[in-house]
Amino acid sequence: MSRYFIDRPIFAYVLAVMVVIAGLLSLRSLPIAQFPAIAPPAVSITANYPGADAQTLENTTTQIIEQQMKGIDHLRYFSSSSSSAGSVITTIRLSRVGVACSIPKAGRRSASGITRPRKLMT
């Protein structure tokens, strides 16, 4: 059978192009609603503390958030980064859609007991 296509390469090219075109045309009729979500849902937590260094942010903010996040159902993984400019970014990846609403409010307290960051009025 392969000998037939080796002897007739133009026929093989035309047949291959026809198969590709048929696949592209049938792509429009596929039920996209039945496909699963490709990227897992993600939640990003950002905190800014001007004047704080990365080690202080790690000890007072990032560790508390990470400890609270370990108990979330369907948690796939999370990553955190603290910068010396005074910002913390924690990204949480979940394995199911619709779980993001059940994330506890861990960012409302800190290690020193302050419930919310205070702004200085000038």
Backbone as numpy.savetxt, mean C-alpha at the origin, in Angstrom:
# Nx Ny Nz CAx CAy CAz Cx Cy Cz
3.51 -31.54 -37.32 2.69 -30.35 -37.32 3.56 -29.10 -37.32
4.62 -29.09 -36.53 5.48 -27.91 -36.50 6.20 -27.72 -37.83
6.42 -28.79 -38.54 7.08 -28.71 -39.84 6.27 -27.87 -40.82
4.94 -27.95 -40.71 4.04 -27.20 -41.58 4.26 -25.69 -41.41
4.41 -25.23 -40.14 4.61 -23.81 -39.88 6.05 -23.38 -40.15
6.99 -24.27 -40.03 8.38 -23.94 -40.36 8.53 -23.73 -41.86
7.84 -24.55 -42.64 7.90 -24.40 -44.10 7.12 -23.19 -44.59
6.17 -22.70 -43.85 5.33 -21.56 -44.25 5.38 -20.47 -43.17
6.48 -19.72 -43.06 6.62 -18.73 -41.99 5.63 -17.57 -42.11
5.28 -17.17 -43.33 4.34 -16.07 -43.49 2.97 -16.47 -42.92
2.56 -17.69 -43.18 1.29 -18.18 -42.63 1.35 -18.19 -41.09
2.48 -18.57 -40.53 2.63 -18.61 -39.08 2.55 -17.20 -38.49
3.17 -16.21 -39.14 3.11 -14.82 -38.67 1.68 -14.29 -38.74
1.01 -14.54 -39.83 -0.37 -14.06 -39.99 -1.27 -14.70 -38.93
-1.11 -15.97 -38.70 -1.91 -16.66 -37.70 -1.63 -16.11 -36.30
-0.37 -15.84 -36.01 -0.01 -15.28 -34.70 -0.61 -13.89 -34.52
-0.57 -13.05 -35.56 -1.15 -11.72 -35.48 -2.66 -11.81 -35.30
-3.31 -12.75 -35.96 -4.76 -12.91 -35.82 -5.12 -13.34 -34.39
-4.31 -14.20 -33.79 -4.57 -14.62 -32.41 -4.41 -13.44 -31.45
-3.41 -12.61 -31.66 -3.20 -11.43 -30.82 -4.37 -10.46 -30.97
-4.80 -10.20 -32.19 -5.92 -9.29 -32.42 -7.20 -9.84 -31.78
-7.44 -11.13 -31.92 -8.61 -11.74 -31.28 -8.55 -11.60 -29.76
-7.37 -11.74 -29.19 -7.21 -11.58 -27.74 -7.47 -10.15 -27.29
-6.98 -9.19 -28.06 -7.21 -7.79 -27.73 -8.69 -7.42 -27.84
-9.37 -7.96 -28.84 -10.79 -7.68 -28.99 -11.61 -8.34 -27.88
-11.23 -9.51 -27.47 -11.97 -10.19 -26.40 -11.68 -9.59 -25.03
-10.62 -8.82 -24.91 -10.28 -8.18 -23.66 -11.37 -7.21 -23.21
-12.05 -6.61 -24.16 -13.11 -5.65 -23.84 -14.33 -6.33 -23.22
-14.53 -7.59 -23.48 -15.73 -8.26 -22.98 -15.50 -9.02 -21.68
-14.30 -8.96 -21.12 -14.02 -9.66 -19.86 -14.70 -8.93 -18.69
-15.26 -9.67 -17.74 -15.91 -9.04 -16.58 -14.88 -8.54 -15.56
-14.57 -7.27 -15.61 -13.52 -6.70 -14.75 -13.96 -6.68 -13.29
-15.24 -6.60 -13.02 -15.72 -6.53 -11.64 -15.38 -7.79 -10.85
-15.13 -8.89 -11.51 -14.82 -10.13 -10.82 -13.34 -10.28 -10.50
-12.51 -9.39 -10.99 -11.08 -9.47 -10.69 -10.82 -8.95 -9.28
-9.88 -9.54 -8.56 -9.57 -9.04 -7.21 -8.78 -7.73 -7.30
-8.78 -7.02 -6.20 -7.98 -5.79 -6.13 -6.50 -6.15 -6.21
-5.77 -5.45 -7.06 -4.36 -5.78 -7.27 -3.51 -5.29 -6.12
-3.67 -4.04 -5.75 -2.87 -3.48 -4.66 -3.66 -3.58 -3.36
-3.02 -4.04 -2.29 -3.75 -4.11 -1.02 -4.03 -2.70 -0.50
-5.09 -2.53 0.25 -5.37 -1.21 0.80 -4.26 -0.75 1.73
-3.99 0.53 1.72 -2.92 1.08 2.55 -3.43 2.29 3.32
-2.94 2.44 4.54 -3.24 3.58 5.38 -1.92 4.23 5.72
-1.86 5.54 5.59 -0.62 6.26 5.90 -0.87 7.21 7.06
0.01 7.16 8.05 -0.07 8.04 9.21 1.14 8.95 9.17
0.89 10.24 9.22 1.97 11.22 9.19 1.87 12.11 10.42
2.98 12.30 11.10 3.03 13.18 12.26 4.22 14.11 12.10
4.02 15.38 12.38 5.09 16.38 12.30 5.33 16.99 13.66
6.56 16.93 14.12 6.98 17.54 15.37 8.23 18.36 15.09
8.06 19.63 14.74 9.22 20.48 14.41 10.18 20.58 15.60
11.44 20.43 15.31 12.48 20.55 16.33 12.88 19.23 16.97
12.12 18.18 16.73 12.46 16.87 17.31 13.39 16.12 16.38
14.33 15.38 16.95 15.23 14.59 16.12 14.63 13.20 15.88
15.25 12.43 15.01 14.71 11.14 14.60 14.64 10.15 15.76
15.63 10.15 16.64 15.64 9.21 17.76 14.49 9.51 18.73
14.23 10.78 19.01 13.13 11.16 19.89 11.79 10.74 19.29
11.63 10.98 18.00 10.40 10.57 17.33 10.23 9.06 17.35
11.31 8.35 17.18 11.26 6.88 17.21 10.79 6.39 18.57
11.31 6.99 19.64 10.99 6.53 20.98 9.61 6.97 21.45
9.17 8.15 21.07 7.92 8.69 21.62 6.71 8.50 20.72
6.89 8.38 19.42 5.75 8.33 18.52 5.68 7.03 17.73
6.75 6.72 17.03 6.73 5.56 16.12 6.51 4.26 16.87
7.18 4.06 17.98 7.03 2.81 18.73 5.61 2.63 19.26
4.98 3.72 19.70 3.60 3.63 20.20 2.65 3.26 19.08
2.81 3.88 17.94 1.94 3.56 16.80 2.15 2.12 16.37
3.38 1.67 16.30 3.66 0.29 15.89 3.11 -0.72 16.88
3.18 -0.44 18.18 2.63 -1.35 19.17 1.12 -1.47 19.03
0.45 -0.38 18.74 -1.00 -0.41 18.58 -1.40 -1.11 17.28
-0.59 -1.01 16.26 -0.93 -1.59 14.96 -0.76 -3.10 14.93
0.02 -3.67 15.83 0.25 -5.11 15.83 -1.02 -5.91 16.10
-2.03 -5.32 16.70 -3.25 -6.03 17.03 -4.33 -5.95 15.97
-4.06 -5.32 14.83 -5.08 -5.15 13.79 -5.28 -6.46 13.03
-6.54 -6.81 12.82 -6.84 -7.99 12.01 -6.50 -7.72 10.55
-6.07 -8.73 9.84 -5.75 -8.67 8.41 -4.59 -7.72 8.10
-3.72 -7.48 9.06 -2.54 -6.65 8.83 -1.51 -7.46 8.06
-1.12 -6.97 6.92 -0.13 -7.67 6.11 1.28 -7.26 6.56
1.59 -5.99 6.53 2.86 -5.48 7.03 2.75 -3.97 7.20
3.69 -3.39 7.91 3.76 -1.94 8.03 5.21 -1.52 8.05
5.43 -0.26 7.67 6.78 0.29 7.68 6.72 1.70 8.23
7.77 2.10 8.92 7.84 3.42 9.52 9.17 4.06 9.21
9.15 5.37 9.10 10.41 6.10 8.93 10.31 7.42 9.69
11.37 7.72 10.42 11.46 8.97 11.17 12.60 9.79 10.58
12.36 11.07 10.39 13.40 11.91 9.83 13.88 12.92 10.86
15.05 13.44 10.65 15.60 14.43 11.57 14.94 15.79 11.39
14.07 15.93 10.40 13.34 17.18 10.19 12.10 17.24 11.08
11.82 16.18 11.84 10.70 16.20 12.75 9.43 15.58 12.20
9.56 14.64 11.27 8.36 14.01 10.71 8.46 12.49 10.79
7.31 11.87 10.99 7.19 10.41 11.06 6.16 10.00 10.03
6.48 8.98 9.24 5.53 8.43 8.28 5.44 6.94 8.53
4.23 6.46 8.80 3.98 5.04 9.00 2.98 4.60 7.94
3.32 3.58 7.16 2.43 3.05 6.14 2.02 1.65 6.53
0.71 1.40 6.52 0.15 0.12 6.93 -0.50 -0.52 5.72
-0.16 -1.76 5.42 -0.77 -2.51 4.31 -1.67 -3.59 4.90
-2.90 -3.64 4.41 -3.88 -4.61 4.87 -4.12 -5.65 3.80
-4.60 -6.82 4.20 -4.80 -7.88 3.22 -6.23 -7.93 2.69
-7.14 -7.12 3.24 -8.53 -7.11 2.78 -9.04 -5.70 2.64
-9.96 -5.52 1.71 -10.62 -4.22 1.54 -11.69 -4.09 2.62
-11.87 -2.90 3.16 -12.90 -2.66 4.16 -12.43 -2.82 5.58
-11.15 -3.06 5.80 -10.63 -3.25 7.15 -10.11 -1.94 7.72
-9.86 -0.97 6.87 -9.24 0.29 7.29 -10.08 1.02 8.33
-11.37 0.83 8.34 -12.23 1.53 9.29 -12.04 1.03 10.71
-11.49 -0.15 10.91 -11.35 -0.71 12.24 -10.00 -0.44 12.88
-9.18 0.44 12.29 -7.88 0.75 12.85 -8.06 1.60 14.11
-7.45 1.22 15.23 -7.61 2.00 16.46 -6.96 3.36 16.35
-7.40 4.27 17.16 -6.88 5.62 17.14 -5.70 5.71 18.10
-4.56 5.22 17.65 -3.37 5.17 18.51 -2.60 6.48 18.49
-2.76 7.28 17.47 -1.98 8.49 17.34 -2.46 9.62 18.22
-3.49 9.42 19.01 -4.03 10.49 19.83 -3.31 10.64 21.17
-2.40 9.73 21.47 -1.66 9.86 22.72 -0.19 9.61 22.45
0.62 10.08 23.34 2.06 9.88 23.18 2.62 9.32 24.48
3.90 9.05 24.50 4.52 8.44 25.67 4.49 9.37 26.88
4.46 10.66 26.66 4.45 11.60 27.77 3.05 11.84 28.31
2.02 11.24 27.70 0.66 11.38 28.20 -0.11 12.52 27.56
0.50 13.28 26.69 -0.20 14.36 26.01 -1.14 13.75 24.99
-2.40 14.14 25.03 -3.38 13.51 24.16 -3.30 14.02 22.73
-2.96 15.28 22.54 -2.85 15.82 21.19 -1.69 16.82 21.15
-1.05 16.96 20.02 -0.02 17.98 19.92 -0.64 19.37 20.07
0.01 20.21 20.79 -0.52 21.55 21.02 0.17 22.56 20.12
-0.61 23.50 19.64 -0.05 24.57 18.82 0.16 25.79 19.70
1.26 26.44 19.50 1.52 27.68 20.24 0.91 28.84 19.46
0.08 29.59 20.14 -0.56 30.75 19.50 0.36 31.95 19.62
0.61 32.62 18.52 1.46 33.80 18.54 0.70 35.00 18.08
